[in-house]
Short mmCIF file of C-alpha atoms in Angstrom, two decimals:
data_model
loop_
_atom_site.label_atom_id
_atom_site.label_comp_id
_atom_site.label_asym_id
_atom_site.label_seq_id
_atom_site.Cartn_x
_atom_site.Cartn_y
_atom_site.Cartn_z
CA UNK A 17 30.12 18.49 -4.16
CA UNK A 18 27.52 15.52 -2.73
CA UNK A 19 27.32 18.55 -0.34
CA UNK A 20 26.10 21.06 -2.71
CA UNK A 21 23.27 17.76 -3.80
CA UNK A 22 22.28 17.91 -0.63
CA UNK A 23 21.18 21.31 0.05
CA UNK A 24 20.04 21.07 -3.71
CA UNK A 25 18.14 18.79 -3.21
CA UNK A 26 16.50 20.47 0.84
CA UNK A 27 15.87 23.85 -1.26
CA UNK A 28 14.04 21.98 -3.62
CA UNK A 29 12.41 19.87 -0.72
CA UNK A 30 11.39 23.10 0.69
CA UNK A 31 9.82 24.19 -2.69
CA UNK A 32 7.44 22.15 -3.27
CA UNK A 33 5.58 23.00 0.06
CA UNK A 34 6.49 26.21 1.20
CA UNK A 35 4.27 27.50 -1.55
CA UNK A 36 1.47 26.25 -0.58
CA UNK A 37 2.00 26.96 2.59
CA UNK A 38 2.26 30.86 1.75
CA UNK A 39 -0.48 30.69 -0.34
CA UNK A 40 -2.71 29.99 2.37
CA UNK A 41 -1.37 32.63 4.22
CA UNK A 42 -2.53 35.20 1.39
CA UNK A 43 1.51 35.34 -0.09
CA UNK A 44 0.71 33.43 -3.20
CA UNK A 45 -1.07 33.59 -5.83
CA UNK A 46 -2.09 29.93 -6.59
CA UNK A 47 -0.40 30.49 -10.44
CA UNK A 48 3.05 31.33 -9.12
CA UNK A 49 2.38 28.22 -6.51
CA UNK A 50 2.13 25.70 -9.05
CA UNK A 51 4.76 27.15 -10.93
CA UNK A 52 7.22 27.61 -8.12
CA UNK A 53 6.34 23.66 -7.18
CA UNK A 54 7.81 22.52 -10.96
CA UNK A 55 10.31 24.21 -10.69
CA UNK A 56 11.58 22.36 -7.67
CA UNK A 57 10.43 19.12 -8.12
CA UNK A 58 12.74 19.18 -11.91
CA UNK A 59 15.35 19.79 -9.20
CA UNK A 60 14.55 17.82 -6.29
CA UNK A 61 14.91 14.90 -9.02
CA UNK A 62 18.23 16.56 -10.77
CA UNK A 63 19.87 17.19 -8.16
CA UNK A 64 19.04 14.02 -5.93
CA UNK A 65 19.28 11.02 -8.70
CA UNK A 66 22.81 12.18 -8.88
CA UNK A 67 23.91 11.39 -4.81
CA UNK A 68 20.96 9.66 -3.20
CA UNK A 69 21.91 5.60 -3.31
CA UNK A 70 24.63 6.49 -5.03
CA UNK A 71 25.89 2.71 -4.10
CA UNK A 72 23.74 0.69 -5.54
CA UNK A 73 24.11 -2.75 -5.55
CA UNK A 74 23.98 -5.00 -9.30
CA UNK A 75 20.50 -5.87 -10.51
CA UNK A 76 20.52 -9.99 -9.81
CA UNK A 77 17.71 -12.41 -10.14
CA UNK A 78 15.93 -11.72 -7.08
CA UNK A 79 13.12 -13.77 -5.81
CA UNK A 80 9.41 -13.38 -3.64
CA UNK A 81 11.24 -12.74 -1.11
CA UNK A 82 13.27 -9.79 -2.50
CA UNK A 83 11.15 -8.37 -4.28
CA UNK A 84 9.42 -5.51 -3.40
CA UNK A 85 6.12 -5.67 -1.97
CA UNK A 86 2.64 -3.56 -3.38
CA UNK A 87 1.71 -1.77 -0.13
CA UNK A 88 -1.36 0.39 -0.30
CA UNK B 8 23.55 6.50 6.96
CA UNK B 9 24.73 3.80 5.41
CA UNK B 10 21.90 1.33 7.32
CA UNK B 11 19.10 3.60 6.15
CA UNK B 12 20.33 4.06 2.70
CA UNK B 13 21.27 -0.04 2.11
CA UNK B 14 17.41 -0.16 3.60
CA UNK B 15 16.28 2.00 1.03
CA UNK B 16 18.32 0.50 -2.03
CA UNK B 17 15.32 -1.98 -1.77
CA UNK B 18 13.38 -4.08 0.20
CA UNK B 19 15.97 -7.19 2.47
CA UNK B 20 17.39 -9.93 1.07
CA UNK B 21 19.32 -12.07 -1.64
CA UNK B 22 20.34 -13.46 1.44
CA UNK B 23 19.50 -15.81 4.01
CA UNK B 24 16.13 -17.20 2.17
CA UNK B 25 15.86 -20.55 3.54
CA UNK B 26 17.76 -20.00 7.34
CA UNK B 27 17.41 -17.48 10.47
CA UNK B 28 19.45 -13.15 9.06
CA UNK B 29 21.87 -14.10 11.69
CA UNK B 30 22.95 -10.93 14.13
CA UNK B 31 25.61 -9.32 12.31
CA UNK B 32 22.72 -8.51 10.29
CA UNK B 33 19.89 -7.09 11.61
CA UNK B 34 18.77 -3.41 11.65
CA UNK B 35 18.61 -0.31 13.36
CA UNK B 36 15.18 1.15 13.72
CA UNK B 37 15.50 4.40 11.57
CA UNK B 38 16.06 2.10 8.51
CA UNK B 39 12.58 0.63 8.94
CA UNK B 40 11.04 4.35 9.65
CA UNK B 41 12.54 5.28 5.90
CA UNK B 42 11.31 2.33 4.87
CA UNK B 43 7.27 2.19 5.84
CA UNK B 44 6.92 6.51 5.29
CA UNK B 45 8.13 6.10 2.10
CA UNK B 46 5.83 3.10 0.87
CA UNK B 47 2.58 3.56 2.26
CA UNK B 48 2.40 7.38 0.10
CA UNK B 49 1.07 5.96 -3.26
CA UNK B 50 -1.17 6.27 -5.72
CA UNK B 51 -3.64 3.91 -3.58
CA UNK B 52 -3.73 6.92 -1.64
CA UNK B 53 -5.06 9.15 -4.39
CA UNK B 54 -8.14 7.19 -4.95
CA UNK B 55 -8.46 5.99 -1.56
CA UNK B 56 -9.02 9.80 0.38
CA UNK B 57 -11.52 10.42 -2.83
CA UNK B 58 -13.46 7.65 -2.21
CA UNK B 59 -13.61 8.18 1.78
CA UNK B 60 -16.21 11.70 0.90
CA UNK B 61 -17.74 9.43 -1.52
CA UNK B 62 -19.02 6.40 0.99
CA UNK B 63 -20.54 10.08 3.17
CA UNK B 64 -18.46 10.48 6.27
CA UNK B 65 -18.32 13.27 8.81
CA UNK B 66 -15.62 14.56 9.51
CA UNK B 67 -14.97 13.06 13.31
CA UNK B 68 -15.49 9.83 11.03
CA UNK B 69 -12.80 10.01 8.98
CA UNK B 70 -10.35 11.86 10.95
CA UNK B 71 -11.59 9.78 14.26
CA UNK B 72 -11.56 7.11 12.37
CA UNK B 73 -8.43 7.37 10.29
CA UNK B 74 -6.13 8.08 13.55
CA UNK B 75 -8.27 4.43 15.58
CA UNK B 76 -7.80 2.27 12.91
CA UNK B 77 -3.94 3.17 12.28
CA UNK B 78 -3.29 3.14 15.72
CA UNK B 79 -4.59 -0.31 15.10
CA UNK B 80 -2.47 -1.47 12.05
CA UNK B 81 0.65 -0.25 14.49
CA UNK B 82 -0.26 -2.60 16.89
CA UNK B 83 -1.58 -5.25 14.64
CA UNK B 84 2.40 -4.99 13.04
CA UNK B 85 4.01 -4.23 16.76
CA UNK B 86 2.03 -7.04 18.65
CA UNK B 87 1.79 -9.90 15.90
CA UNK B 88 4.19 -9.90 13.38
CA UNK B 89 7.29 -7.96 14.97
CA UNK B 90 7.77 -10.23 17.60
CA UNK B 91 7.42 -13.57 15.77
CA UNK B 92 9.61 -11.93 13.00
CA UNK B 93 12.16 -11.23 15.46
CA UNK B 94 11.51 -15.24 17.16
CA UNK B 95 12.11 -17.00 14.28
CA UNK B 96 14.19 -14.09 11.90
CA UNK B 97 12.20 -16.58 8.72
CA UNK B 98 11.44 -14.89 5.39
CA UNK B 99 7.73 -15.58 5.34
CA UNK B 100 7.86 -17.58 2.23
CA UNK B 101 10.08 -19.99 3.76
CA UNK B 102 7.77 -20.04 6.94
CA UNK B 103 4.55 -20.90 4.94
CA UNK B 104 6.63 -23.74 3.03
CA UNK B 105 7.52 -24.99 6.82
CA UNK B 106 3.78 -24.97 8.14
CA UNK B 107 2.11 -25.71 4.82
CA UNK B 108 4.34 -27.30 2.05
CA UNK B 109 5.23 -26.05 -1.24
CA UNK B 110 2.69 -26.45 -3.86
CA UNK B 111 0.73 -24.47 -0.66
CA UNK B 112 2.59 -21.70 -0.78
CA UNK B 113 2.41 -21.54 -4.32
CA UNK B 114 -1.08 -20.98 -4.08
CA UNK B 115 -0.81 -18.57 -2.15
CA UNK B 116 1.84 -16.61 -4.53
CA UNK B 117 -0.43 -17.02 -7.28
CA UNK B 118 -3.42 -15.85 -5.28
CA UNK B 119 -1.10 -12.86 -4.56
CA UNK B 120 -0.17 -12.36 -7.61
CA UNK B 121 -4.12 -11.67 -9.21
CA UNK B 122 -4.24 -9.77 -6.83
CA UNK B 123 -1.50 -7.68 -6.93
CA UNK B 124 -2.97 -7.32 -11.04
CA UNK B 125 -5.44 -6.14 -10.50
CA UNK B 126 -4.50 -3.52 -7.52
CA UNK B 127 -0.78 -3.04 -10.49
CA UNK B 128 -4.22 -2.68 -13.26
CA UNK B 129 -5.25 0.62 -10.86
CA UNK B 130 -2.43 1.91 -10.44
CA UNK B 131 -2.46 2.47 -13.95
CA UNK B 132 -6.00 3.78 -14.53
CA UNK B 133 -4.83 5.98 -11.86
CA UNK B 134 -1.24 7.36 -14.03
CA UNK B 135 -3.85 7.38 -16.69
CA UNK B 136 -5.59 10.03 -15.66
CA UNK B 137 -3.08 12.43 -15.75
CA UNK B 138 -3.03 11.54 -19.12
CA UNK B 139 -6.39 12.33 -19.30
CA UNK B 140 -6.06 16.18 -18.40
CA UNK B 141 -3.37 16.79 -21.58
CA UNK B 142 -5.30 14.46 -24.10
CA UNK B 143 -8.97 15.65 -23.94
CA UNK B 144 -10.85 12.59 -24.16
CA UNK B 145 -13.62 11.19 -21.81
CA UNK B 146 -12.53 9.79 -18.58
CA UNK B 147 -13.96 7.63 -16.22
CA UNK B 148 -16.49 8.07 -14.77
CA UNK B 149 -17.51 7.22 -10.61
CA UNK B 150 -19.62 3.83 -11.30
CA UNK B 151 -18.15 3.14 -14.19
CA UNK B 152 -17.08 -0.64 -15.01
CA UNK B 153 -16.37 -0.60 -18.45
CA UNK B 154 -14.21 1.86 -21.00
CA UNK B 155 -15.49 4.48 -21.55
CA UNK B 156 -14.20 5.52 -25.17
CA UNK B 157 -10.92 4.75 -27.35
CA UNK B 158 -9.40 7.68 -25.86
CA UNK B 159 -9.12 6.11 -22.14
CA UNK B 160 -7.50 2.70 -23.58
CA UNK B 161 -4.88 3.58 -25.93
CA UNK B 162 -4.27 5.88 -22.54
CA UNK B 163 -3.78 2.86 -20.16
CA UNK B 164 -2.10 0.75 -22.53
CA UNK B 165 0.39 3.43 -23.30
CA UNK B 166 0.70 3.72 -19.61
CA UNK B 167 0.76 -0.10 -19.28
CA UNK B 168 3.74 -1.00 -21.66
CA UNK B 169 5.60 0.97 -20.29
CA UNK B 170 5.49 -0.05 -16.68
CA UNK B 171 5.54 -3.93 -17.99
CA UNK B 172 8.34 -3.61 -19.67
CA UNK B 173 10.40 -1.19 -17.07
CA UNK B 174 9.04 -4.17 -14.85
CA UNK B 175 10.59 -6.96 -17.61
CA UNK B 176 14.06 -5.45 -17.31
CA UNK B 177 13.89 -5.39 -13.55
CA UNK B 178 12.82 -3.56 -10.06
CA UNK B 179 16.57 -1.53 -9.18
CA UNK B 180 16.05 0.95 -11.15
CA UNK B 181 12.24 1.56 -10.57
CA UNK B 182 13.24 0.54 -6.74
CA UNK B 183 16.05 3.49 -6.97
CA UNK B 184 13.95 5.75 -8.08
CA UNK B 185 10.92 5.14 -5.52
CA UNK B 186 12.78 5.74 -2.72
CA UNK B 187 14.16 8.81 -4.38
CA UNK B 188 11.00 9.83 -5.35
CA UNK B 189 9.48 9.44 -2.05
CA UNK B 190 9.78 12.38 0.19
CA UNK B 191 8.96 14.73 -2.30
CA UNK B 192 5.51 13.46 -3.07
CA UNK B 193 5.00 13.34 0.64
CA UNK B 194 5.53 17.22 0.65
CA UNK B 195 3.45 17.36 -2.65
CA UNK B 196 0.80 15.59 -1.52
CA UNK B 197 0.47 17.12 2.14
CA UNK B 198 0.84 20.53 -0.38
CA UNK B 199 -2.45 19.19 -2.27
CA UNK B 200 -4.45 19.42 1.42
CA UNK B 201 -2.86 23.06 2.62
CA UNK B 202 -3.82 24.25 -1.15
CA UNK B 203 -7.15 22.10 -1.17
CA UNK B 204 -7.99 23.44 2.73
CA UNK B 205 -7.03 27.27 1.64
CA UNK B 206 -10.23 27.28 -1.43
CA UNK B 207 -12.36 25.57 1.16
CA UNK B 208 -11.60 28.78 3.95
CA UNK B 209 -11.36 31.98 1.52
CA UNK B 210 -13.98 33.80 2.61
CA UNK B 211 -15.01 31.88 5.42
CA UNK B 212 -14.07 33.09 8.72
CA UNK B 213 -11.57 30.90 10.42
CA UNK B 214 -9.86 32.45 13.59
CA UNK B 215 -9.28 29.70 15.44
CA UNK B 216 -9.06 25.75 14.86
CA UNK B 217 -12.60 25.52 15.87
CA UNK B 218 -14.12 27.90 13.34
CA UNK B 219 -11.79 25.06 11.55
CA UNK B 220 -13.55 21.82 12.76
CA UNK B 221 -16.80 23.65 12.44
CA UNK B 222 -16.01 24.47 8.58
CA UNK B 223 -14.95 21.20 8.70
CA UNK B 224 -17.97 19.33 9.72
CA UNK B 225 -20.52 21.82 8.03
CA UNK B 226 -18.29 22.31 4.69
CA UNK B 227 -15.94 19.74 4.02
CA UNK B 228 -16.74 16.69 4.95
CA UNK B 229 -20.53 16.24 5.82
CA UNK B 230 -21.66 13.05 6.18
CA UNK B 231 -24.72 12.67 4.63
CA UNK B 232 -25.95 9.99 2.25
CA UNK B 233 -23.16 8.62 -0.52
CA UNK B 234 -22.59 9.26 -3.66
CA UNK B 235 -24.76 7.04 -5.75
CA UNK B 236 -23.85 3.53 -5.91
CA UNK B 237 -21.73 3.88 -2.85
CA UNK B 238 -21.21 2.19 0.45
CA UNK B 239 -22.13 4.30 3.58
CA UNK B 240 -19.15 5.31 4.75
CA UNK B 241 -19.01 5.74 9.19
CA UNK B 242 -16.86 5.36 11.80
CA UNK B 243 -16.42 2.15 11.96
CA UNK B 244 -16.69 1.56 8.52
CA UNK B 245 -13.14 3.99 8.21
CA UNK B 246 -11.42 2.74 11.55
CA UNK B 247 -11.70 -0.72 10.02
CA UNK B 248 -10.10 0.00 7.02
CA UNK B 249 -7.72 2.16 7.90
CA UNK B 250 -6.58 -0.51 10.03
CA UNK B 251 -6.98 -4.10 7.62
CA UNK B 252 -6.26 -2.08 4.17
CA UNK B 253 -3.16 -3.67 4.15
CA UNK B 254 -3.92 -6.54 7.07
CA UNK B 255 -1.73 -8.96 4.31
CA UNK B 256 0.61 -7.29 5.43
CA UNK B 257 0.02 -7.21 9.41
CA UNK B 258 -2.99 -9.95 10.54
CA UNK B 259 -1.40 -11.63 7.43
CA UNK B 260 2.55 -11.72 8.02
CA UNK B 261 3.31 -11.11 5.10
CA UNK B 262 5.76 -8.17 6.73
CA UNK B 263 7.73 -10.98 8.23
CA UNK B 264 10.11 -10.89 5.79
CA UNK B 265 10.65 -7.56 6.40
CA UNK B 266 10.80 -7.44 10.17
CA UNK B 267 12.76 -10.39 10.18
CA UNK B 268 15.85 -8.02 10.27
CA UNK B 269 14.69 -5.87 13.61
CA UNK B 270 17.36 -6.22 16.20
CA UNK B 271 13.66 -5.58 18.25
CA UNK B 272 10.22 -6.44 17.72
CA UNK B 273 9.44 -3.17 19.21
CA UNK B 274 10.11 -1.73 16.14
CA UNK B 275 6.96 -2.26 14.94
CA UNK B 276 6.18 0.93 15.93
CA UNK B 277 8.20 2.02 12.64
CA UNK B 278 4.84 0.82 10.21
CA UNK B 279 3.21 4.70 12.53
CA UNK B 280 5.27 6.40 9.15
CA UNK B 281 3.70 4.65 7.04
CA UNK B 282 -0.20 4.79 8.78
CA UNK B 283 0.30 8.22 10.17
CA UNK B 284 1.59 10.03 7.18
CA UNK B 285 -0.11 7.82 4.61
CA UNK B 286 -2.95 6.60 5.60
CA UNK B 287 -3.20 9.24 7.14
CA UNK B 288 -1.88 12.90 6.12
CA UNK B 289 -1.98 11.42 2.38
CA UNK B 290 -5.84 9.80 2.76
CA UNK B 291 -7.24 12.93 4.10
CA UNK B 292 -5.79 15.79 1.91
CA UNK B 293 -6.96 13.20 -0.77
CA UNK B 294 -10.04 13.85 0.29
CA UNK B 295 -9.73 17.55 0.70
CA UNK B 296 -9.21 17.85 -2.97
CA UNK B 297 -12.50 15.87 -4.69
CA UNK B 298 -14.54 17.10 -1.21
CA UNK B 299 -13.33 20.83 -3.15
CA UNK B 300 -13.91 19.36 -5.97
CA UNK B 301 -17.95 18.16 -5.39
CA UNK B 302 -18.35 21.52 -3.44
CA UNK B 303 -17.62 24.16 -6.66
CA UNK B 304 -20.34 21.42 -8.74
CA UNK B 305 -22.11 18.49 -6.84
CA UNK B 306 -23.36 16.91 -9.65
CA UNK B 307 -19.40 16.58 -10.80
CA UNK B 308 -18.95 13.38 -9.14
CA UNK B 309 -15.39 11.70 -11.13
CA UNK B 310 -12.87 10.49 -8.89
CA UNK B 311 -9.95 11.61 -10.91
CA UNK B 312 -6.69 12.21 -9.40
CA UNK B 313 -4.85 13.60 -12.48
CA UNK B 314 -7.80 16.48 -13.24
CA UNK B 315 -7.54 16.92 -8.98
CA UNK B 316 -3.32 17.45 -8.64
CA UNK B 317 -3.10 19.42 -11.06
CA UNK B 318 -5.80 21.86 -9.98
CA UNK B 319 -4.12 21.66 -6.79
CA UNK B 320 -0.36 21.48 -8.28
CA UNK B 321 0.10 21.94 -11.63
CA UNK B 322 2.35 20.52 -13.92
CA UNK B 323 3.69 18.89 -10.25
CA UNK B 324 1.02 17.43 -8.96
CA UNK B 325 0.19 15.51 -12.62
CA UNK B 326 4.33 14.33 -11.97
CA UNK B 327 3.50 13.41 -8.82
CA UNK B 328 0.15 10.69 -9.61
CA UNK B 329 1.98 8.91 -12.99
CA UNK B 330 4.67 9.01 -9.94
CA UNK B 331 2.58 7.66 -7.49
CA UNK B 332 0.87 5.66 -9.67
CA UNK B 333 4.07 4.06 -11.48
CA UNK B 334 6.32 3.24 -8.51
CA UNK B 335 3.20 1.05 -7.16
CA UNK B 336 2.33 -0.35 -10.40
CA UNK B 337 5.35 -1.90 -10.96
CA UNK B 338 6.33 -3.53 -7.84
CA UNK B 339 3.18 -5.06 -8.05
CA UNK B 340 3.57 -6.32 -11.10
CA UNK B 341 7.07 -7.82 -10.75
CA UNK B 342 5.57 -9.44 -7.67
CA UNK B 343 2.94 -10.96 -9.75
CA UNK B 344 5.06 -11.62 -12.57
CA UNK B 345 7.61 -13.98 -9.36
CA UNK B 346 4.76 -15.49 -9.03
CA UNK B 347 3.04 -16.29 -11.73
CA UNK B 348 6.54 -18.26 -12.94
CA UNK B 349 6.17 -20.92 -10.03
CA UNK B 350 3.47 -22.53 -12.60
CA UNK B 351 5.41 -22.06 -16.07
CA UNK B 352 9.17 -22.01 -13.90
CA UNK B 353 10.65 -22.56 -17.85
CA UNK B 354 9.82 -19.53 -19.67
CA UNK B 355 11.57 -16.57 -18.78
CA UNK B 356 11.41 -14.14 -15.70
CA UNK B 357 10.72 -11.08 -18.47
CA UNK B 358 8.02 -12.72 -20.96
CA UNK B 359 6.04 -13.42 -17.38
CA UNK B 360 6.75 -9.92 -15.90
CA UNK B 361 5.28 -8.84 -19.46
CA UNK B 362 2.84 -11.01 -19.83
CA UNK B 363 1.76 -9.90 -16.54
CA UNK B 364 1.91 -7.04 -16.61
CA UNK B 365 -0.54 -6.84 -20.20
CA UNK B 366 -2.93 -8.33 -17.86
CA UNK B 367 -2.47 -5.11 -15.51
CA UNK B 368 -2.93 -3.10 -18.36
CA UNK B 369 -6.11 -5.00 -19.88
CA UNK B 370 -7.38 -4.69 -15.74
CA UNK B 371 -6.99 -1.65 -15.99
CA UNK B 372 -8.98 -1.12 -18.25
CA UNK B 373 -11.89 -1.79 -16.16
CA UNK B 374 -12.25 1.39 -14.16
CA UNK B 375 -14.10 -1.20 -11.96
CA UNK B 376 -10.92 -1.60 -9.99
CA UNK B 377 -10.16 1.91 -9.35
CA UNK B 378 -13.71 2.95 -8.50
CA UNK B 379 -13.97 0.22 -5.76
CA UNK B 380 -11.16 1.26 -4.46
CA UNK B 381 -12.61 0.39 -0.98
CA UNK B 382 -13.96 -3.30 -2.01
CA UNK B 383 -11.55 -4.49 -3.75
CA UNK B 384 -8.97 -3.77 -0.77
CA UNK B 385 -10.88 -5.36 1.98
CA UNK B 386 -11.59 -8.58 -0.61
CA UNK B 387 -8.53 -8.82 -0.57
CA UNK B 388 -7.37 -8.40 2.61
CA UNK B 389 -9.93 -11.20 3.38
CA UNK B 390 -8.43 -13.56 0.69
CA UNK B 391 -4.73 -13.88 2.68
CA UNK B 392 -5.79 -12.47 6.83
CA UNK B 393 -6.41 -16.82 6.63
CA UNK B 394 -2.86 -17.19 5.99
CA UNK B 395 -1.96 -15.00 9.39
CA UNK B 396 -4.06 -17.10 12.25
CA UNK B 397 -2.05 -20.52 10.63
CA UNK B 398 1.78 -19.59 11.02
CA UNK B 399 0.27 -17.02 14.55
CA UNK B 400 -1.32 -20.67 15.55
CA UNK B 401 1.32 -22.55 14.24
CA UNK B 402 3.80 -20.66 16.37
CA UNK B 403 2.57 -19.72 20.07
CA UNK B 404 -0.57 -22.60 20.32
CA UNK B 405 1.12 -26.15 18.61
CA UNK B 406 3.47 -26.42 21.55
CA UNK B 407 1.40 -26.40 24.03
CA UNK B 408 -1.84 -28.09 22.87
CA UNK B 409 0.50 -31.26 21.86
CA UNK B 410 0.87 -30.55 18.04
CA UNK B 411 3.49 -30.56 16.11
CA UNK B 412 4.53 -26.65 14.47
CA UNK B 413 5.76 -26.60 10.76
CA UNK B 414 4.47 -30.01 10.39
CA UNK B 415 4.72 -30.53 6.81
CA UNK B 416 8.26 -29.94 7.07
CA UNK B 417 8.69 -32.58 9.55
CA UNK B 418 5.94 -34.82 7.55
CA UNK B 419 8.21 -34.29 4.47
CA UNK B 420 4.52 -32.85 2.44
CA UNK B 421 4.21 -30.71 0.26
CA UNK B 422 0.51 -29.40 0.89
CA UNK B 423 -0.32 -28.92 4.19
CA UNK B 424 -4.16 -29.88 4.39
CA UNK B 425 -5.18 -28.66 7.60
CA UNK B 426 -4.11 -25.40 6.24
CA UNK B 427 -5.48 -25.41 3.47
CA UNK B 428 -8.74 -26.58 4.15
CA UNK B 429 -8.62 -23.84 6.71
CA UNK B 430 -7.67 -21.06 4.50
CA UNK B 431 -10.54 -22.62 1.92
CA UNK B 432 -13.39 -22.52 4.88
CA UNK B 433 -12.86 -19.69 6.38
CA UNK B 434 -12.09 -17.73 2.89
CA UNK B 435 -16.49 -19.02 2.09
CA UNK B 436 -17.37 -18.29 6.06
CA UNK B 437 -16.36 -15.25 5.08
CA UNK B 438 -17.89 -14.35 1.89
CA UNK B 439 -20.95 -16.92 3.40
CA UNK B 440 -20.83 -14.27 5.87
CA UNK B 441 -20.59 -11.41 4.13
CA UNK B 442 -23.23 -12.45 1.15
CA UNK B 443 -25.74 -14.31 3.43
CA UNK B 444 -24.84 -13.10 6.85
CA UNK B 445 -25.42 -9.60 7.04
CA UNK B 446 -21.25 -8.73 7.54
CA UNK B 447 -19.59 -5.73 5.17
CA UNK B 448 -17.12 -6.90 3.35
CA UNK B 449 -14.75 -3.92 5.54
CA UNK B 450 -15.85 -5.88 8.47
CA UNK B 451 -15.49 -9.32 7.50
CA UNK B 452 -11.89 -10.20 8.36
CA UNK B 453 -11.85 -9.55 11.59
CA UNK B 454 -14.54 -12.61 12.53
CA UNK B 455 -12.93 -14.57 9.36
CA UNK B 456 -9.38 -14.46 11.53
CA UNK B 457 -11.18 -16.01 14.49
CA UNK B 458 -12.27 -18.56 12.25
CA UNK B 459 -9.71 -19.44 10.59
CA UNK B 460 -7.77 -19.88 14.53
CA UNK B 461 -10.03 -22.36 15.68
CA UNK B 462 -10.22 -24.10 11.52
CA UNK B 463 -6.23 -24.67 11.98
CA UNK B 464 -6.44 -25.83 15.25
CA UNK B 465 -9.54 -28.17 14.81
CA UNK B 466 -8.23 -29.36 11.89
CA UNK B 467 -4.88 -29.96 12.25
CA UNK B 468 -5.61 -32.22 15.63
CA UNK B 469 -7.66 -34.83 12.41
CA UNK B 470 -5.06 -34.20 10.45
CA UNK B 471 -1.80 -34.88 12.30
CA UNK B 472 -3.64 -38.01 14.04
CA UNK B 473 -4.81 -39.08 10.39
CA UNK B 474 -2.68 -42.48 9.40
CA UNK B 475 -0.29 -41.68 7.11
#
């Protein structure tokens, strides 16, 4: 099941970038690019949330050293 | 895989706050590559790229400056931060406490907290520009300082409230979500650039890279005068900006906390994943979006990431803007809250984080920070850079010069005045150099670092000899 979800995620990533490349090569209209990217976005989050980082440690009190830094 | 996954759960920590990281807990190279690649493709990129164009960069200025500046940043991590981190293996805060004393560390945290508040506010601004695409209200212009419509204020407050509440409940969930969003966000940024580039090349005769470069020089990044109210950016401005935008992390040594887990100091090269993905590709992609907007209408100077993203990638682009702003604002509000809690320890973390989020939201209603992000980032770096100089001097020079390293710990003091004065005087001298000395804020951290080094040596010689 995990492998299937990971495959879906990879396909979603492809759906995120390939349309713009096809648009660059005059193989796809911009409106279609936007539609495919939106669908790929949905698939990415739908699939990836189910497998990435599943072994999540419990929330706990953290200190400054543990808190993520706000990066630029 | 497990190492990378563990690394991507969140920052290292939960252990070894006040002791060196043991060999059994060290992490491999891939962990750092993944972390840096994800962290530096964020909401800030959506402002910085366009603001380069507003500053009148030419094609060579931008591309060449980013290649060199990001290289200097990577080398700073590799040769300044990582060697100390892998030698000492302590957190930044614990190391600072040993050198500067707990009270000075509290001041450092407060300074960081205030800057993080403003940074989070600017990211709430970025996310609010996405809301403005759906709900048509007047959005701020390039040189606006004050909020310009009720709709804008409502949008910022709504976005800020959601971000603050999530931050108050803890960062684990948003950290996980940010890790998941990262790979997708990087590709959306790349798509922005490809779409915008196509819109420039439509109708143009492009048969080679040379033709593309000529288009870049004559049509995309034409150089010349900056837009009204903006500082002209040259090759050196871009170089120094790219180098110093994360000065707090490398020269300023904040990433000691990260690299204390590295097996080898050369892992500092992993930062290239962040620099060349986020601070090269994403900045160029975002700048292409804005350059195209100006190309269509030179009077349309508003820098609105939501609108730019929507025109290039539709709703997916809008979602990217919201997530990019959100996943940058959330941890910064959380971290600022932790810093502020040091002065109000009796308050709950939840309440302090909510209050911090409220401050960030108020800041976000004023578009000035976002619209002047280049200046803000430079000032941010200037304020925190001296601390890195103090750590470096303490680590490499003190013993050789007969001075006592980790002086606060050795002498049992809570405030190392030599360190404190070094920090304040360096900031003062840098401010003077900017105000009166003709040095622009984008460059001042370089001479400022040398000033801090000399000051800390001299003041420590005096301070350590003074009778207690």
